Short mmCIF file of C-alpha atoms in Angstrom, two decimals:
data_model
loop_
_atom_site.label_atom_id
_atom_site.label_comp_id
_atom_site.label_asym_id
_atom_site.label_seq_id
_atom_site.Cartn_x
_atom_site.Cartn_y
_atom_site.Cartn_z
CA UNK A 43 74.75 -31.13 -83.28
CA UNK A 44 74.43 -30.88 -87.16
CA UNK A 45 73.34 -27.96 -88.99
CA UNK A 46 71.26 -28.97 -92.11
CA UNK A 47 70.71 -26.63 -95.25
CA UNK A 48 68.88 -27.87 -98.17
CA UNK A 49 67.90 -26.05 -101.70
CA UNK A 50 66.95 -26.22 -104.88
CA UNK A 51 70.18 -25.23 -107.16
CA UNK A 52 68.80 -25.84 -110.97
CA UNK A 53 65.97 -27.31 -112.27
CA UNK A 54 65.31 -30.98 -110.79
CA UNK A 55 68.50 -30.36 -108.42
CA UNK A 56 68.79 -30.43 -104.96
CA UNK A 57 71.65 -29.33 -102.36
CA UNK A 58 71.64 -30.50 -98.89
CA UNK A 59 74.72 -29.45 -96.78
CA UNK A 60 75.03 -31.32 -93.63
CA UNK A 61 77.75 -29.51 -91.60
CA UNK A 62 79.35 -31.07 -88.47
CA UNK A 63 82.47 -30.50 -86.93
CA UNK A 64 82.42 -34.24 -85.54
CA UNK A 65 85.03 -35.35 -88.82
CA UNK A 66 88.19 -34.53 -90.36
CA UNK A 67 86.65 -35.61 -93.65
CA UNK A 68 83.96 -34.19 -95.98
CA UNK A 69 81.51 -36.73 -98.28
CA UNK A 70 80.17 -35.64 -100.98
CA UNK A 71 77.18 -37.78 -102.86
CA UNK A 72 75.15 -37.06 -105.79
CA UNK A 73 72.08 -39.32 -106.32
CA UNK A 74 70.45 -39.60 -109.43
CA UNK A 75 66.98 -40.90 -109.29
CA UNK A 76 64.77 -43.00 -111.72
CA UNK A 77 61.47 -44.99 -111.36
CA UNK A 78 62.11 -48.57 -111.37
CA UNK A 79 61.75 -49.81 -114.75
CA UNK A 80 62.32 -53.32 -116.19
CA UNK A 81 62.97 -51.76 -119.30
CA UNK A 82 66.26 -49.93 -117.90
CA UNK A 83 67.11 -51.65 -114.30
CA UNK A 84 69.81 -53.58 -115.93
CA UNK A 85 71.39 -50.51 -117.85
CA UNK A 86 71.10 -48.51 -114.64
CA UNK A 87 73.15 -50.92 -112.78
CA UNK A 88 75.81 -51.00 -115.21
CA UNK A 89 76.20 -47.26 -115.92
CA UNK A 90 77.74 -46.02 -112.83
CA UNK A 91 80.46 -48.84 -112.81
CA UNK A 92 81.16 -47.74 -116.44
CA UNK A 93 81.39 -44.21 -115.77
CA UNK A 94 83.94 -44.35 -112.90
CA UNK A 95 86.08 -46.58 -115.37
CA UNK A 96 87.21 -43.83 -116.82
CA UNK A 97 86.06 -40.38 -118.90
CA UNK A 98 87.48 -37.92 -121.46
CA UNK A 99 89.83 -36.03 -119.02
CA UNK A 100 90.98 -39.55 -116.86
CA UNK A 101 90.20 -42.25 -120.09
CA UNK A 102 91.94 -44.76 -117.54
CA UNK A 103 91.02 -46.09 -114.19
CA UNK A 104 95.14 -45.82 -113.97
CA UNK A 105 94.52 -41.85 -114.30
CA UNK A 106 91.54 -41.90 -112.53
CA UNK A 107 93.36 -43.34 -109.59
CA UNK A 108 96.34 -41.15 -109.73
CA UNK A 109 94.21 -38.41 -109.77
CA UNK A 110 92.54 -39.26 -106.54
CA UNK A 111 95.90 -39.52 -105.01
CA UNK A 112 96.84 -36.48 -106.09
CA UNK A 113 93.82 -35.12 -103.97
CA UNK A 114 95.11 -36.26 -100.51
CA UNK A 115 94.00 -40.04 -101.23
CA UNK A 116 90.32 -38.83 -102.20
CA UNK A 117 87.94 -42.51 -102.25
CA UNK A 118 85.64 -42.75 -105.22
CA UNK A 119 82.52 -45.41 -104.70
CA UNK A 120 79.91 -45.87 -107.42
CA UNK A 121 76.87 -47.78 -107.19
CA UNK A 122 73.23 -48.47 -107.92
CA UNK A 123 70.69 -49.17 -105.06
CA UNK A 124 66.87 -49.78 -105.06
CA UNK A 125 65.01 -48.18 -102.68
CA UNK A 126 61.39 -48.83 -103.10
CA UNK A 127 60.53 -48.69 -106.30
CA UNK A 128 63.26 -46.16 -107.39
CA UNK A 129 66.78 -46.88 -108.34
CA UNK A 130 69.61 -44.80 -107.23
CA UNK A 131 72.22 -44.12 -109.35
CA UNK A 132 75.05 -42.95 -106.99
CA UNK A 133 78.78 -41.22 -106.69
CA UNK A 134 80.47 -40.91 -103.58
CA UNK A 135 83.41 -38.80 -102.50
CA UNK A 136 85.10 -39.40 -99.42
CA UNK A 137 88.18 -36.85 -98.81
CA UNK A 138 90.05 -34.92 -96.89
CA UNK A 139 88.50 -31.43 -95.26
CA UNK A 140 90.34 -28.11 -96.84
CA UNK A 141 90.96 -27.08 -93.39
CA UNK A 142 93.58 -30.18 -92.52
CA UNK A 143 95.76 -29.54 -95.54
CA UNK A 144 97.56 -27.16 -97.27
CA UNK A 145 95.45 -26.16 -100.09
CA UNK A 146 91.90 -26.10 -101.15
CA UNK A 147 90.74 -29.37 -103.31
CA UNK A 148 86.81 -29.44 -102.84
CA UNK A 149 86.60 -27.54 -106.41
CA UNK A 150 88.88 -30.24 -107.38
CA UNK A 151 86.98 -32.84 -106.01
CA UNK A 152 83.82 -31.38 -107.46
CA UNK A 153 85.13 -31.12 -110.92
CA UNK A 154 86.69 -34.60 -110.85
CA UNK A 155 82.79 -35.46 -110.09
CA UNK A 156 81.19 -33.24 -112.96
CA UNK A 157 84.45 -35.05 -115.36
CA UNK A 158 83.08 -38.65 -114.47
CA UNK A 159 79.12 -37.79 -114.97
CA UNK A 160 78.84 -34.93 -117.51
CA UNK A 161 82.06 -36.03 -119.74
CA UNK A 162 82.14 -39.60 -120.51
CA UNK A 163 84.59 -41.67 -122.50
CA UNK A 164 82.82 -41.75 -125.94
CA UNK A 165 84.50 -43.65 -128.53
CA UNK A 166 82.41 -43.85 -132.05
CA UNK A 167 79.28 -42.99 -130.69
CA UNK A 168 79.34 -45.51 -127.48
CA UNK A 169 80.62 -45.99 -124.24
CA UNK A 170 84.96 -47.86 -125.04
CA UNK A 171 83.56 -51.40 -125.47
CA UNK A 172 86.11 -52.99 -123.33
CA UNK A 173 84.65 -51.09 -120.19
CA UNK A 174 81.52 -52.11 -120.92
CA UNK A 175 82.15 -55.75 -121.40
CA UNK A 176 84.07 -55.99 -117.87
CA UNK A 177 81.65 -54.33 -116.13
CA UNK A 178 78.78 -56.62 -117.80
CA UNK A 179 80.61 -59.48 -116.15
CA UNK A 180 80.87 -57.77 -113.21
CA UNK A 181 77.44 -57.49 -112.83
CA UNK A 182 76.14 -60.60 -114.48
CA UNK A 183 78.51 -62.41 -111.53
CA UNK A 184 76.24 -60.09 -108.44
CA UNK A 185 73.23 -61.48 -110.18
CA UNK A 186 74.43 -65.12 -110.13
CA UNK A 187 76.21 -64.74 -106.78
CA UNK A 188 72.29 -64.06 -105.54
CA UNK A 189 71.22 -67.15 -106.71
CA UNK A 190 73.98 -69.62 -105.37
CA UNK A 191 73.24 -67.23 -101.81
CA UNK A 192 70.04 -69.17 -100.73
CA UNK A 193 68.95 -66.98 -98.32
CA UNK A 194 69.21 -63.97 -100.73
CA UNK A 195 67.50 -66.28 -103.68
CA UNK A 196 64.46 -67.32 -101.37
CA UNK A 197 63.90 -63.54 -99.90
CA UNK A 198 64.03 -62.38 -103.86
CA UNK A 199 61.61 -64.91 -105.38
CA UNK A 200 59.11 -64.44 -102.54
CA UNK A 201 58.90 -60.44 -103.38
CA UNK A 202 58.82 -61.48 -107.24
CA UNK A 203 55.74 -63.55 -106.22
CA UNK A 204 54.04 -61.56 -104.25
CA UNK A 205 54.56 -58.49 -106.03
CA UNK A 206 53.88 -59.50 -109.83
CA UNK A 207 52.77 -57.26 -111.94
CA UNK A 208 54.34 -54.44 -109.45
CA UNK A 209 57.44 -52.50 -110.24
CA UNK A 210 58.97 -53.32 -107.18
CA UNK A 211 59.33 -57.14 -108.07
CA UNK A 212 61.90 -56.01 -110.64
CA UNK A 213 65.59 -56.84 -109.66
CA UNK A 214 67.59 -53.81 -109.37
CA UNK A 215 70.52 -55.83 -111.18
CA UNK A 216 68.15 -56.65 -114.01
CA UNK A 217 68.35 -60.46 -115.69
CA UNK A 218 71.62 -62.42 -116.95
CA UNK A 219 69.53 -62.27 -120.81
CA UNK A 220 69.23 -58.16 -119.63
CA UNK A 221 72.78 -57.57 -119.18
CA UNK A 222 73.57 -59.58 -122.25
CA UNK A 223 71.74 -57.56 -124.75
CA UNK A 224 73.51 -53.93 -123.56
CA UNK A 225 75.92 -52.67 -126.10
CA UNK A 226 78.24 -49.21 -125.77
CA UNK A 227 75.88 -47.44 -128.16
CA UNK A 228 72.70 -48.41 -125.87
CA UNK A 229 73.88 -47.91 -122.95
CA UNK A 230 75.37 -44.53 -124.38
CA UNK A 231 71.82 -43.55 -125.50
CA UNK A 232 70.76 -44.36 -122.07
CA UNK A 233 72.95 -42.19 -120.39
CA UNK A 234 71.84 -39.31 -122.79
CA UNK A 235 68.55 -39.97 -121.76
CA UNK A 236 68.65 -39.92 -117.97
CA UNK A 237 71.41 -37.79 -117.41
CA UNK A 238 69.22 -34.68 -118.27
CA UNK A 239 65.43 -35.69 -117.16
CA UNK A 240 66.52 -37.21 -114.14
CA UNK A 241 66.22 -35.98 -110.48
CA UNK A 242 70.03 -35.29 -108.83
CA UNK A 243 70.50 -34.88 -105.05
CA UNK A 244 73.51 -33.46 -104.16
CA UNK A 245 74.60 -33.95 -100.41
CA UNK A 246 77.50 -33.30 -98.60
CA UNK A 247 78.77 -33.52 -95.45
CA UNK A 248 81.28 -32.26 -93.23
CA UNK A 249 82.87 -29.44 -91.38
CA UNK A 250 82.56 -26.23 -94.03
CA UNK A 251 81.51 -22.88 -94.96
CA UNK A 252 78.40 -23.53 -96.27
CA UNK A 253 78.00 -20.26 -98.75
CA UNK A 254 81.29 -21.24 -99.92
CA UNK A 255 80.36 -24.98 -100.83
CA UNK A 256 77.07 -23.99 -102.56
CA UNK A 257 78.86 -21.65 -104.78
CA UNK A 258 81.96 -23.68 -105.47
CA UNK A 259 79.31 -26.90 -106.50
CA UNK A 260 77.71 -24.30 -108.62
CA UNK A 261 80.35 -23.09 -110.17
CA UNK A 262 82.09 -26.74 -110.46
CA UNK A 263 78.96 -28.89 -111.60
CA UNK A 264 77.04 -28.40 -114.43
CA UNK A 265 73.93 -31.06 -116.49
CA UNK A 266 72.08 -29.62 -118.87
CA UNK A 267 68.73 -30.16 -117.67
CA UNK A 268 65.58 -31.16 -119.54
CA UNK A 269 62.17 -32.40 -119.00
CA UNK A 270 62.42 -34.26 -114.82
CA UNK A 271 61.03 -37.63 -114.77
CA UNK A 272 58.49 -37.38 -112.18
CA UNK A 273 58.79 -39.92 -109.31
CA UNK A 274 55.43 -41.40 -108.90
CA UNK A 275 55.04 -42.80 -105.11
CA UNK A 276 54.97 -46.94 -104.86
CA UNK A 277 51.13 -47.98 -104.00
CA UNK A 278 51.17 -49.42 -100.38
CA UNK A 279 47.90 -50.44 -99.66
CA UNK A 280 46.52 -53.36 -101.19
CA UNK A 281 43.72 -55.94 -100.27
CA UNK A 282 44.88 -59.46 -100.14
CA UNK A 283 42.17 -61.88 -102.08
CA UNK A 284 44.34 -65.19 -101.58
CA UNK A 285 47.52 -66.20 -100.39
CA UNK A 286 49.97 -67.45 -102.77
CA UNK A 287 52.18 -70.68 -101.63
CA UNK A 288 54.86 -71.45 -103.43
CA UNK A 289 57.13 -74.11 -103.20
CA UNK A 290 60.63 -74.57 -105.23
CA UNK A 291 63.34 -77.63 -105.23
CA UNK A 292 66.52 -76.97 -105.35
CA UNK A 293 70.02 -79.05 -104.54
CA UNK A 294 70.23 -77.38 -101.11
CA UNK A 295 70.58 -78.82 -97.25
CA UNK A 296 68.86 -76.06 -95.50
CA UNK A 297 64.73 -75.32 -96.26
CA UNK A 298 64.38 -71.37 -96.73
CA UNK A 299 60.52 -70.27 -95.48
CA UNK A 300 60.09 -66.72 -96.51
CA UNK A 301 56.61 -65.26 -95.78
CA UNK A 302 55.50 -61.98 -97.22
CA UNK A 303 52.88 -59.29 -95.68
CA UNK A 304 51.31 -56.64 -97.02
CA UNK A 305 51.22 -54.16 -94.34
CA UNK A 306 49.07 -51.09 -95.88
CA UNK A 307 50.75 -48.33 -93.52
CA UNK A 308 51.38 -45.08 -94.63
CA UNK A 309 54.83 -43.95 -93.71
CA UNK A 310 54.11 -40.31 -93.66
CA UNK A 311 51.69 -41.08 -90.66
CA UNK A 312 55.06 -41.19 -88.21
CA UNK A 313 53.05 -42.18 -85.49
CA UNK A 314 51.64 -45.38 -87.04
CA UNK A 315 54.81 -46.06 -88.90
CA UNK A 316 57.48 -46.22 -85.93
CA UNK A 317 54.37 -48.15 -84.60
CA UNK A 318 54.93 -50.66 -87.13
CA UNK A 319 58.24 -50.73 -86.98
CA UNK A 320 58.28 -51.37 -83.20
CA UNK A 321 55.74 -53.97 -83.71
CA UNK A 322 57.82 -56.11 -86.72
CA UNK A 323 60.75 -55.55 -83.76
CA UNK A 324 59.09 -57.23 -81.18
CA UNK A 325 58.03 -59.98 -83.67
CA UNK A 326 61.10 -60.64 -85.18
CA UNK A 327 63.89 -57.98 -84.75
CA UNK A 328 66.73 -59.53 -82.73
CA UNK A 329 67.42 -61.95 -79.83
CA UNK A 330 64.81 -60.04 -77.76
CA UNK A 331 62.08 -60.83 -79.91
CA UNK A 332 59.13 -63.41 -79.66
CA UNK A 333 60.89 -65.29 -83.22
CA UNK A 334 63.93 -65.55 -81.94
CA UNK A 335 62.87 -66.94 -78.57
CA UNK A 336 59.70 -68.87 -79.09
CA UNK A 337 60.59 -70.31 -82.23
CA UNK A 338 64.34 -70.76 -82.56
CA UNK A 339 65.87 -71.08 -79.09
CA UNK A 340 62.54 -72.75 -77.42
CA UNK A 341 61.61 -74.91 -80.39
CA UNK A 342 64.98 -75.10 -82.36
CA UNK A 343 63.16 -75.36 -85.20
CA UNK A 344 65.28 -72.53 -87.03
CA UNK A 345 69.24 -71.73 -87.93
CA UNK A 346 67.88 -67.81 -88.69
CA UNK A 347 64.70 -66.00 -88.60
CA UNK A 348 63.95 -62.55 -88.36
CA UNK A 349 61.87 -60.09 -89.20
CA UNK A 350 61.36 -56.82 -91.14
CA UNK A 351 59.76 -54.23 -93.30
CA UNK A 352 60.36 -52.57 -95.94
CA UNK A 353 59.60 -48.68 -95.04
CA UNK A 354 58.67 -47.68 -98.81
CA UNK A 355 56.51 -50.36 -99.86
CA UNK A 356 55.09 -51.31 -96.88
CA UNK A 357 55.82 -55.09 -96.89
CA UNK A 358 57.11 -57.14 -93.90
CA UNK A 359 58.64 -59.89 -94.14
CA UNK A 360 59.50 -63.47 -92.54
CA UNK A 361 62.20 -65.40 -93.20
CA UNK A 362 64.36 -68.37 -91.74
CA UNK A 363 66.27 -71.07 -92.74
CA UNK A 364 64.56 -74.46 -91.44
CA UNK A 365 65.18 -78.50 -91.44
CA UNK A 366 62.68 -78.94 -94.41
CA UNK A 367 60.32 -81.75 -92.36
CA UNK A 368 59.87 -78.38 -90.04
CA UNK A 369 58.07 -76.72 -92.47
CA UNK A 370 54.46 -76.13 -91.15
CA UNK A 371 55.36 -76.77 -87.85
CA UNK A 372 57.70 -72.99 -88.24
CA UNK A 373 55.14 -71.54 -90.01
CA UNK A 374 52.17 -72.26 -87.54
CA UNK A 375 54.52 -70.72 -85.06
CA UNK A 376 55.27 -68.12 -87.00
CA UNK A 377 51.37 -67.10 -87.52
CA UNK A 378 51.00 -67.55 -83.84
CA UNK A 379 53.70 -65.35 -82.59
CA UNK A 380 52.56 -62.50 -85.20
CA UNK A 381 48.70 -63.03 -83.77
CA UNK A 382 50.35 -62.39 -80.40
CA UNK A 383 51.96 -59.10 -81.11
CA UNK A 384 48.43 -58.19 -82.98
CA UNK A 385 46.71 -59.10 -80.04
CA UNK A 386 48.79 -56.81 -77.72
CA UNK A 387 50.64 -59.70 -76.16
CA UNK A 388 53.51 -57.85 -75.54
CA UNK A 389 55.71 -58.22 -72.25
CA UNK A 390 57.32 -54.77 -70.84
CA UNK A 391 60.68 -56.30 -71.31
CA UNK A 392 60.13 -57.10 -75.24
CA UNK A 393 58.85 -53.59 -75.76
CA UNK A 394 61.68 -52.22 -73.60
CA UNK A 395 64.41 -53.82 -75.53
CA UNK A 396 63.06 -53.88 -78.61
CA UNK A 397 62.63 -49.88 -77.89
CA UNK A 398 66.09 -49.86 -77.41
CA UNK A 399 67.18 -52.28 -79.97
CA UNK A 400 65.40 -49.29 -82.42
CA UNK A 401 66.63 -45.96 -81.05
CA UNK A 402 70.33 -47.34 -80.84
CA UNK A 403 70.53 -48.85 -84.08
CA UNK A 404 69.02 -45.29 -85.73
CA UNK A 405 71.66 -43.12 -83.24
CA UNK A 406 74.43 -45.55 -84.41
CA UNK A 407 73.48 -45.62 -88.25
CA UNK A 408 73.90 -41.68 -88.33
CA UNK A 409 76.56 -41.11 -85.82
CA UNK A 410 79.76 -42.22 -88.54
CA UNK A 411 80.38 -40.04 -91.49
CA UNK A 412 77.74 -40.49 -94.14
CA UNK A 413 75.29 -41.58 -91.37
CA UNK A 414 73.33 -38.43 -91.86
CA UNK A 415 73.98 -38.43 -95.81
CA UNK A 416 71.80 -41.47 -95.75
CA UNK A 417 69.42 -40.31 -92.72
CA UNK A 418 68.36 -36.95 -95.24
CA UNK A 419 68.35 -38.47 -98.57
CA UNK A 420 65.75 -41.24 -97.12
CA UNK A 421 63.56 -38.26 -95.60
CA UNK A 422 64.40 -36.82 -99.36
CA UNK A 423 62.83 -40.16 -100.77
CA UNK A 424 59.97 -40.46 -98.62
CA UNK A 425 58.94 -36.74 -99.16
CA UNK A 426 59.30 -36.44 -95.03
CA UNK A 427 61.35 -34.13 -93.10
CA UNK A 428 61.54 -35.89 -89.51
CA UNK A 429 64.67 -35.28 -87.44
CA UNK A 430 66.61 -38.21 -85.82
CA UNK A 431 65.22 -36.56 -82.86
CA UNK A 432 61.52 -36.45 -83.75
CA UNK A 433 61.90 -40.41 -84.61
CA UNK A 434 63.08 -41.29 -81.09
CA UNK A 435 60.32 -39.54 -79.34
CA UNK A 436 58.00 -41.36 -81.72
CA UNK A 437 59.63 -44.27 -80.54
CA UNK A 438 59.80 -43.80 -77.02
CA UNK A 439 56.36 -42.70 -76.77
CA UNK A 440 54.67 -46.09 -78.41
CA UNK A 441 52.62 -48.15 -76.28
CA UNK A 442 51.24 -51.49 -76.51
CA UNK A 443 47.68 -49.81 -78.18
CA UNK A 444 49.62 -47.74 -81.02
CA UNK A 445 51.26 -51.73 -81.87
CA UNK A 446 48.03 -53.32 -82.22
CA UNK A 447 46.47 -50.44 -83.90
CA UNK A 448 49.58 -50.03 -86.60
CA UNK A 449 49.67 -54.12 -86.87
CA UNK A 450 46.08 -54.73 -87.60
CA UNK A 451 46.22 -54.05 -91.39
CA UNK A 452 48.95 -56.53 -91.94
CA UNK A 453 47.53 -59.35 -94.26
CA UNK A 454 49.43 -62.32 -95.12
CA UNK A 455 50.26 -62.45 -98.67
CA UNK A 456 53.12 -64.98 -100.19
CA UNK A 457 54.20 -67.91 -98.13
CA UNK A 458 57.65 -69.06 -100.06
CA UNK A 459 59.74 -72.33 -99.78
CA UNK A 460 62.64 -73.37 -100.98
CA UNK A 461 63.25 -76.95 -100.54
CA UNK A 462 65.06 -80.07 -101.37
CA UNK A 463 61.78 -82.24 -102.43
CA UNK A 464 60.83 -82.48 -105.72
#
């Protein structure tokens, strides 16, 4: 059983310690929060990759890699992710627990992270040009890979159309043009701004002495703090005045139908939110779901079909891959199955299998090293404080009536179809 301690250790800086005896390694995560903003999304995606390429003390990737090897093969990962209308710049180090080696290295790990994040390699007032250019190419390839993956592209386009004018529509990696415009100097200026005024959450998961770990972090990790950016919660409720329908043509063999819905449910209302999640699971959460069985299996209309819900923005997306000529029938059957769930036409087997799938998925995701770190951080982002067992209890006690109540506010917003017909 995990023991979790949370506290603020500096202005705009939180520390969460997850003590567990399940693992022989520790995971340290440093998460920097930014509001999703078109003017900085590309820079935020580029920044951690450039910082992880080298710093003052270890100016090359080889020197950095050698240092990680010296620390008993510690592994470093840097990334930027989108959570609702926020971007999270993260640095993670997986290292062997001090208990299983001949020396204490946790302080050295924190010092290394401090060097990477607060003492970057700067040349003539900017980041090293070579590192910036390499990572710009990598980021552009990432953007292009989404375009080439038609399933991901269709999902992205539906969100852009559905949430036009809302921060949620902003692509986390930015655009090719925005990436091209970044220079070593402009990226460094952006870094200096956000490192001072962003919320930072440090999470340590593993088997350790909590007081010792806290003191080590306080003594080895230091960032000058300024006025911290206020992270505004997403607007999750929206009345749909007219359903948007957009068809786009590309050279593809398989049509991609994506339907976006406003769920209008506050995740802070745990009972209603997890009833919504369960209802969406009954609708399209796997092989037990209505869409899988009624649209894919019985009617043979789809190569794939699934539904999911974004916790923070409260939107439900239904995605499917179909033959172009099956578009109208597929769309009609999707709405019929959604209406069935909204009307409470749910069998006991569908409900039991959905609950089992959700609970097993939650337990499985929290079972490995890093799982509880992700779970706790998601609670931090949502400003909620549920435990895994509390959520499981909510799911286990959800009734068909709860699902009907939660899904009555769902409104169709956007239908996007990627087709091969001009």
